[in-house]
Short mmCIF file of C-alpha atoms in Angstrom, two decimals:
data_model
loop_
_atom_site.label_atom_id
_atom_site.label_comp_id
_atom_site.label_asym_id
_atom_site.label_seq_id
_atom_site.Cartn_x
_atom_site.Cartn_y
_atom_site.Cartn_z
CA MET A 6 -37.41 17.52 36.13
CA ALA A 7 -35.34 14.57 35.43
CA GLU A 8 -31.71 15.07 36.92
CA GLN A 9 -29.25 14.13 34.40
CA THR A 10 -26.90 11.45 34.14
CA THR A 11 -23.63 11.79 32.30
CA VAL A 12 -22.36 8.62 30.87
CA GLN A 13 -18.49 7.92 30.54
CA ILE A 14 -17.57 6.20 27.36
CA ASP A 15 -14.06 4.51 26.94
CA THR A 16 -12.15 5.68 23.20
CA THR A 17 -9.06 3.79 24.33
CA ILE A 18 -8.64 1.50 21.14
CA THR A 19 -7.89 -1.78 22.40
CA LYS A 20 -7.32 -5.45 20.26
CA GLN A 21 -10.84 -6.61 21.75
CA ASN A 22 -12.70 -3.53 20.29
CA ILE A 23 -10.82 -2.97 16.97
CA THR A 24 -11.17 -7.02 16.92
CA SER A 25 -15.10 -7.42 15.39
CA ASP A 26 -17.33 -10.91 15.96
CA GLN A 27 -16.82 -12.26 11.87
CA GLU A 28 -14.84 -15.34 12.16
CA VAL A 29 -11.76 -15.41 10.14
CA ARG A 30 -11.82 -17.65 7.20
CA TRP A 31 -8.69 -17.59 5.85
CA CYS A 32 -6.16 -20.64 5.19
CA VAL A 33 -4.25 -21.77 8.15
CA GLY A 34 -1.26 -20.20 8.18
CA CYS A 35 -2.52 -17.41 5.34
CA GLY A 36 0.10 -14.37 5.11
CA ASP A 37 -2.77 -12.85 5.76
CA TYR A 38 -3.23 -13.10 9.45
CA SER A 39 0.29 -11.19 10.33
CA ILE A 40 -0.86 -8.11 8.25
CA LEU A 41 -4.10 -8.15 10.09
CA ALA A 42 -2.03 -8.12 13.06
CA GLN A 43 0.02 -5.38 12.50
CA MET A 44 -3.18 -3.40 10.88
CA LYS A 45 -4.05 -3.73 14.70
CA LYS A 46 -1.48 -2.91 16.25
CA THR A 47 -0.48 0.44 14.39
CA LEU A 48 -4.14 1.00 14.62
CA ILE A 49 -3.95 0.66 18.41
CA ASP A 50 -0.50 3.02 18.26
CA LEU A 51 -1.63 5.75 16.37
CA GLY A 52 -4.77 5.83 18.44
CA LEU A 53 -7.04 6.29 16.25
CA PRO A 54 -10.70 6.43 16.73
CA ARG A 55 -12.87 3.56 15.12
CA GLU A 56 -15.34 6.21 13.54
CA LYS A 57 -12.50 8.00 12.32
CA THR A 58 -11.87 5.11 10.44
CA VAL A 59 -12.27 3.33 6.91
CA PHE A 60 -11.31 0.39 5.44
CA VAL A 61 -12.47 -0.34 1.75
CA SER A 62 -11.62 -3.22 -0.50
CA GLY A 63 -12.32 -5.00 -3.81
CA ILE A 64 -12.53 -8.67 -4.49
CA GLY A 65 -10.11 -11.47 -3.69
CA CYS A 66 -8.93 -13.01 -0.38
CA SER A 67 -6.84 -9.88 0.80
CA SER A 68 -10.47 -8.21 0.69
CA ARG A 69 -12.09 -9.62 3.59
CA PHE A 70 -9.80 -7.29 5.28
CA PRO A 71 -13.10 -4.66 6.61
CA TYR A 72 -14.66 -7.80 8.20
CA TYR A 73 -12.08 -8.03 10.66
CA LEU A 74 -11.94 -5.07 11.92
CA ASP A 75 -14.29 -2.77 14.11
CA THR A 76 -14.46 0.37 12.01
CA TYR A 77 -16.00 1.08 9.45
CA GLY A 78 -15.44 -0.41 5.71
CA PHE A 79 -17.09 -1.94 2.98
CA HIS A 80 -16.64 -4.90 0.99
CA THR A 81 -16.61 -3.48 -2.96
CA ILE A 82 -16.41 -5.08 -6.75
CA HIS A 83 -13.28 -6.24 -8.11
CA GLY A 84 -11.11 -3.69 -9.16
CA ARG A 85 -13.49 -0.93 -6.99
CA ALA A 86 -12.21 -0.21 -4.68
CA PRO A 87 -9.92 3.37 -5.22
CA ALA A 88 -13.46 4.96 -7.03
CA VAL A 89 -15.67 3.57 -3.28
CA ALA A 90 -12.39 5.19 -1.27
CA THR A 91 -11.83 8.19 -3.65
CA GLY A 92 -15.92 8.69 -2.26
CA VAL A 93 -15.33 8.49 1.15
CA LYS A 94 -12.13 10.74 1.50
CA LEU A 95 -13.97 13.53 -0.48
CA ALA A 96 -17.43 13.70 1.56
CA ASN A 97 -15.66 13.24 4.79
CA PRO A 98 -11.99 14.38 4.85
CA ASP A 99 -11.56 13.78 8.19
CA LEU A 100 -12.11 9.90 8.18
CA SER A 101 -8.50 8.09 7.94
CA VAL A 102 -9.45 5.89 4.50
CA TRP A 103 -6.65 2.29 3.62
CA VAL A 104 -7.64 0.17 0.19
CA ILE A 105 -7.20 -3.07 1.15
CA THR A 106 -6.65 -4.69 -2.77
CA GLY A 107 -4.81 -7.71 -3.74
CA ASP A 108 -2.06 -8.19 -7.01
CA GLY A 109 -5.24 -9.60 -8.71
CA ASP A 110 -7.37 -7.11 -7.69
CA GLY A 111 -5.13 -4.09 -7.97
CA LEU A 112 -3.24 -4.61 -10.36
CA SER A 113 -5.63 -6.86 -13.33
CA ILE A 114 -9.20 -5.52 -13.37
CA GLY A 115 -8.20 -2.35 -10.60
CA GLY A 116 -4.74 -1.66 -12.96
CA ASN A 117 -6.75 1.09 -14.30
CA HIS A 118 -7.90 2.66 -10.94
CA LEU A 119 -5.32 2.51 -9.26
CA LEU A 120 -3.02 4.29 -12.10
CA HIS A 121 -5.66 7.56 -10.73
CA LEU A 122 -5.96 7.06 -7.59
CA PHE A 123 -1.95 7.50 -7.31
CA ARG A 124 -1.79 9.92 -9.80
CA ARG A 125 -4.24 12.35 -8.15
CA ASN A 126 -2.61 12.34 -4.94
CA LEU A 127 -5.71 11.43 -2.83
CA ASP A 128 -5.45 11.38 0.94
CA ILE A 129 -5.69 7.59 1.32
CA ASN A 130 -3.61 4.76 1.76
CA VAL A 131 -2.88 1.95 0.09
CA ILE A 132 -2.15 -1.39 1.25
CA LEU A 133 -1.36 -4.52 -1.35
CA PHE A 134 -1.15 -8.03 -0.69
CA ASN A 135 1.20 -9.82 -2.85
CA ASN A 136 1.15 -13.29 -3.33
CA GLN A 137 2.13 -13.12 -7.09
CA ILE A 138 -1.29 -15.58 -7.29
CA TYR A 139 -4.81 -15.86 -7.64
CA GLY A 140 -6.03 -17.22 -4.13
CA LEU A 141 -9.06 -16.96 -3.92
CA THR A 142 -9.61 -18.45 -6.77
CA LYS A 143 -8.12 -21.53 -6.38
CA GLY A 144 -4.41 -20.98 -7.76
CA GLN A 145 -5.09 -19.06 -11.12
CA TYR A 146 -1.54 -17.06 -12.19
CA SER A 147 -1.57 -13.23 -11.61
CA PRO A 148 -0.17 -9.80 -12.59
CA THR A 149 2.73 -10.50 -10.41
CA SER A 150 3.06 -14.33 -10.89
CA PRO A 151 7.02 -14.56 -13.22
CA VAL A 152 6.99 -15.44 -16.78
CA GLY A 153 6.93 -19.26 -17.03
CA LYS A 154 4.78 -20.00 -13.74
CA VAL A 155 3.04 -22.99 -13.94
CA THR A 156 -0.76 -23.06 -12.18
CA LYS A 157 -4.11 -24.47 -12.92
CA SER A 158 -4.47 -21.62 -15.54
CA SER A 159 -0.81 -22.11 -17.46
CA PRO A 160 -0.44 -25.84 -17.43
CA TYR A 161 2.53 -25.33 -19.28
CA GLY A 162 3.67 -22.07 -18.09
CA SER A 163 2.62 -18.33 -18.24
CA LEU A 164 3.12 -16.84 -20.83
CA ASP A 165 2.69 -12.97 -19.34
CA GLY A 166 5.96 -10.54 -18.54
CA PRO A 167 4.59 -9.87 -14.32
CA ILE A 168 4.00 -6.40 -13.05
CA ASN A 169 6.45 -4.89 -10.71
CA PRO A 170 4.48 -3.00 -8.24
CA ILE A 171 6.52 -1.20 -7.02
CA SER A 172 7.49 0.69 -10.50
CA PHE A 173 4.03 0.64 -11.63
CA ALA A 174 3.32 3.07 -8.51
CA LEU A 175 6.38 5.30 -9.08
CA GLY A 176 5.34 5.02 -12.82
CA CYS A 177 1.97 6.11 -11.76
CA SER A 178 3.20 9.68 -10.34
CA ALA A 179 2.76 8.10 -6.66
CA THR A 180 4.01 10.30 -3.55
CA PHE A 181 4.50 7.60 -1.14
CA VAL A 182 6.30 3.96 -2.21
CA ALA A 183 7.66 1.31 -0.24
CA ARG A 184 7.96 -2.21 0.81
CA ALA A 185 7.53 -4.71 3.28
CA MET A 186 6.93 -8.63 4.11
CA ASP A 187 4.10 -10.55 6.25
CA ARG A 188 6.48 -11.99 8.40
CA ASP A 189 8.65 -9.25 9.09
CA PRO A 190 6.40 -7.51 11.67
CA LYS A 191 7.95 -4.44 13.01
CA HIS A 192 9.00 -2.97 9.91
CA LEU A 193 5.09 -3.63 8.43
CA VAL A 194 4.52 -1.39 11.29
CA GLU A 195 6.64 0.65 10.37
CA MET A 196 5.91 1.12 7.24
CA LEU A 197 1.98 0.99 8.09
CA LYS A 198 2.81 4.29 10.34
CA ARG A 199 4.79 5.71 7.68
CA ALA A 200 1.91 5.20 4.88
CA HIS A 201 -0.61 6.67 7.74
CA ALA A 202 1.81 10.10 8.46
CA HIS A 203 2.20 10.86 4.59
CA LYS A 204 -0.22 13.31 3.66
CA GLY A 205 -0.86 12.54 0.01
CA CYS A 206 -1.47 8.88 -1.89
CA SER A 207 0.60 6.57 0.13
CA PHE A 208 1.49 2.69 -1.79
CA VAL A 209 2.91 -0.01 0.75
CA GLU A 210 3.04 -3.21 -0.86
CA VAL A 211 3.35 -6.29 1.26
CA TYR A 212 4.99 -9.31 0.08
CA GLN A 213 2.34 -12.49 1.64
CA ASN A 214 3.12 -15.98 1.51
CA CYS A 215 0.01 -18.24 0.02
CA ASN A 216 1.00 -21.44 1.68
CA ILE A 217 -2.04 -23.31 -0.06
CA TYR A 218 -1.12 -22.48 -3.75
CA ASN A 219 2.22 -20.23 -4.37
CA ASP A 220 4.03 -21.21 -0.91
CA GLY A 221 7.57 -20.18 -0.37
CA ILE A 222 7.94 -17.74 -3.07
CA TYR A 223 9.72 -15.40 -0.68
CA PHE A 224 10.87 -17.90 1.87
CA ASN A 225 14.70 -16.88 0.54
CA LEU A 226 14.08 -13.13 1.74
CA THR A 227 12.33 -14.28 4.84
CA ASP A 228 14.35 -17.60 6.05
CA PRO A 229 17.00 -16.55 9.12
CA ALA A 230 19.53 -18.94 6.71
CA THR A 231 19.71 -16.79 3.72
CA LYS A 232 17.49 -13.25 4.82
CA SER A 233 20.30 -11.21 5.10
CA ASP A 234 22.32 -12.22 2.23
CA ASN A 235 18.92 -10.97 -0.31
CA VAL A 236 17.31 -8.35 1.59
CA VAL A 237 18.53 -4.99 1.77
CA TYR A 238 17.00 -2.29 4.18
CA LEU A 239 16.38 1.24 2.87
CA GLU A 240 16.98 4.02 5.53
CA HIS A 241 16.88 7.27 3.59
CA ASN A 242 20.30 9.21 3.30
CA GLU A 243 22.45 5.55 4.31
CA PRO A 244 24.15 3.57 2.31
CA LEU A 245 22.80 0.04 0.91
CA ILE A 246 24.32 -2.45 3.05
CA TYR A 247 23.05 -5.87 3.82
CA GLY A 248 25.13 -9.89 4.38
CA LYS A 249 25.28 -11.31 7.80
CA GLU A 250 29.07 -9.71 7.83
CA LYS A 251 27.53 -6.32 6.65
CA ASN A 252 30.61 -6.65 4.33
CA THR A 253 28.88 -6.38 1.11
CA GLY A 254 27.28 -2.96 -0.77
CA VAL A 255 25.62 -1.13 -3.57
CA LYS A 256 27.20 0.76 -5.46
CA LEU A 257 25.98 3.13 -8.41
CA ASN A 258 27.72 2.45 -11.38
CA GLY A 259 26.43 5.31 -14.69
CA PHE A 260 23.08 4.18 -15.23
CA LYS A 261 23.02 0.85 -13.56
CA PHE A 262 23.73 -0.34 -9.90
CA GLU A 263 26.54 -3.28 -8.62
CA LYS A 264 27.06 -5.18 -6.10
CA ALA A 265 30.00 -4.16 -4.24
CA GLU A 266 32.27 -5.65 -2.04
CA LEU A 267 33.34 -3.86 1.45
CA LYS A 268 37.12 -4.65 2.65
CA THR A 269 37.93 -0.88 3.08
CA GLU A 270 36.79 1.88 4.44
CA ALA A 271 37.49 3.24 0.91
CA ASP A 272 35.81 0.22 -0.88
CA HIS A 273 32.47 2.68 1.56
CA GLU A 274 32.95 5.62 0.30
CA LYS A 275 32.45 4.19 -3.11
CA LEU A 276 28.43 3.16 -2.08
CA PHE A 277 25.67 5.77 -3.13
CA LYS A 278 22.98 7.18 0.16
CA HIS A 279 19.55 6.29 -0.80
CA ASP A 280 17.56 9.28 -0.98
CA GLU A 281 13.90 9.12 -0.25
CA LYS A 282 13.09 12.49 -0.86
CA ASN A 283 14.62 12.78 -4.46
CA PRO A 284 12.41 14.49 -6.98
CA ASP A 285 13.78 12.60 -9.81
CA PRO A 286 11.26 8.98 -10.29
CA GLY A 287 14.26 7.60 -12.47
CA TYR A 288 16.62 6.92 -9.32
CA ALA A 289 13.71 5.54 -7.39
CA PHE A 290 12.45 4.29 -10.80
CA MET A 291 16.00 1.45 -10.65
CA LEU A 292 16.20 1.17 -7.51
CA SER A 293 12.55 -1.03 -7.78
CA GLY A 294 14.44 -2.63 -10.35
CA LEU A 295 16.68 -4.23 -7.88
CA THR A 296 13.85 -7.34 -7.23
CA GLU A 297 14.34 -8.52 -10.98
CA ASN A 298 18.54 -8.71 -10.79
CA PRO A 299 19.18 -12.19 -8.67
CA GLU A 300 23.25 -11.00 -8.37
CA LEU A 301 21.69 -8.22 -5.69
CA PRO A 302 19.30 -7.53 -3.11
CA THR A 303 15.46 -6.85 -2.49
CA PRO A 304 14.41 -4.02 -1.26
CA LEU A 305 12.63 -3.18 1.82
CA GLY A 306 11.65 0.03 3.10
CA VAL A 307 10.12 3.54 1.56
CA PHE A 308 11.24 4.26 -1.71
CA ARG A 309 9.64 7.86 -2.43
CA GLU A 310 8.04 9.98 -0.20
CA LEU A 311 7.53 13.51 -1.52
CA GLU A 312 5.30 16.16 0.07
CA GLN A 313 3.11 17.52 -2.48
CA ASP A 314 -0.63 19.25 -2.12
CA SER A 315 -3.28 16.23 -1.90
CA PHE A 316 -6.17 16.41 -4.71
CA ASP A 317 -8.81 16.50 -1.61
CA LYS A 318 -7.14 19.46 -0.04
CA MET A 319 -6.81 21.40 -3.49
CA PHE A 320 -11.05 19.70 -4.43
CA HIS A 321 -12.15 21.79 -1.32
CA GLN A 322 -10.36 24.80 -1.43
CA GLN A 323 -11.37 25.10 -5.17
CA ILE A 324 -14.51 24.79 -3.87
CA GLU A 325 -14.30 27.48 -1.30
CA ASP A 326 -12.91 29.65 -4.24
CA VAL A 327 -15.88 29.16 -6.13
CA LYS A 328 -18.26 30.31 -3.61
CA LYS A 329 -16.62 33.41 -2.55
CA ASP A 330 -16.57 34.35 -6.47
CA LYS A 331 -20.09 33.22 -7.67
CA GLY A 332 -22.22 32.59 -4.33
CA LYS A 333 -23.33 29.59 -2.28
CA GLY A 334 -24.56 27.15 -4.71
CA ASP A 335 -28.67 26.15 -5.32
CA ILE A 336 -29.43 23.13 -6.14
CA LYS A 337 -32.77 24.00 -6.51
CA LYS A 338 -32.84 26.74 -8.82
CA LEU A 339 -30.60 25.50 -11.43
CA LEU A 340 -33.20 22.66 -12.17
CA LEU A 341 -35.52 25.02 -12.55
CA THR A 342 -34.06 27.61 -14.88
CA GLY A 343 -35.16 27.16 -18.01
CA GLU A 344 -35.39 23.92 -20.23
CA THR A 345 -33.34 21.26 -19.96
CA TRP A 346 -34.26 19.22 -22.88
CA THR A 347 -37.20 18.98 -25.38
CA ILE A 348 -39.25 15.74 -26.27
CA ASN A 349 -40.82 15.15 -29.53
#
């Protein structure tokens, strides 16, 4: 009898074994490199097995993402990543499934698909790269471009009102909604980890610089000289305070957010505290509107996180309940039961 040998396989996740052998083909200096690097760090820190991790993308610069990770992945058709990811998760509920999309792929042709993924609350993580432009097709205005944006497809300025991705997700009843930036790697990793920990559909919008077709759109938020005056970090149960000297805050006056100078202790007491667990979507929706007010800072962090049963959990529970009631199904018996159609 042949002697059996035992082979020890090292399953430790490292930067080397999670990186695929594919050449990265993004433009030099693209913000996508940072997001890819922070995703690798997140997967390594979480120790997610490569065989239990799947990345699904649509079409666009961001959607090349699955090629560059040595996990399972699908590069699908335009805007349809949510549909493919839904099938992957329902058939394999123990997998960690990530949808990688861009502002064009996710909010234009794929807007309808993203809507239903959010409202169903499937346990999937959606990461949307927002560079406010179609980069892969050489610089046309996208659903998140501001009114008046001059591009090759809008030489006299775009006329469309832009989509606010955070407002969109909240309007679709998403249970985890957050924002991060490519040039704030530590915070981005924190948001990716929180998205993974959420049991339900998580959505993270990532501000990403396209240095070829839309360079500098977020520089006022990322430049160290201006960042502290233009960005406020959302912390649960903490007031919104920002500025180089931490002497400015945001207060709520009726249904309107206002800037507040903090000179005394009494001024601090007037600030409201962020509540990411607030079940009323109206609050988070108002907060998402701060990005459209030039007098107020742009929020980064978790806007909303609610606990709700996920679609996949209810889906499998429903199957088990029906089996108990009616027994295990028999597809052959079903197909051979009576005539299914008549041909004249």
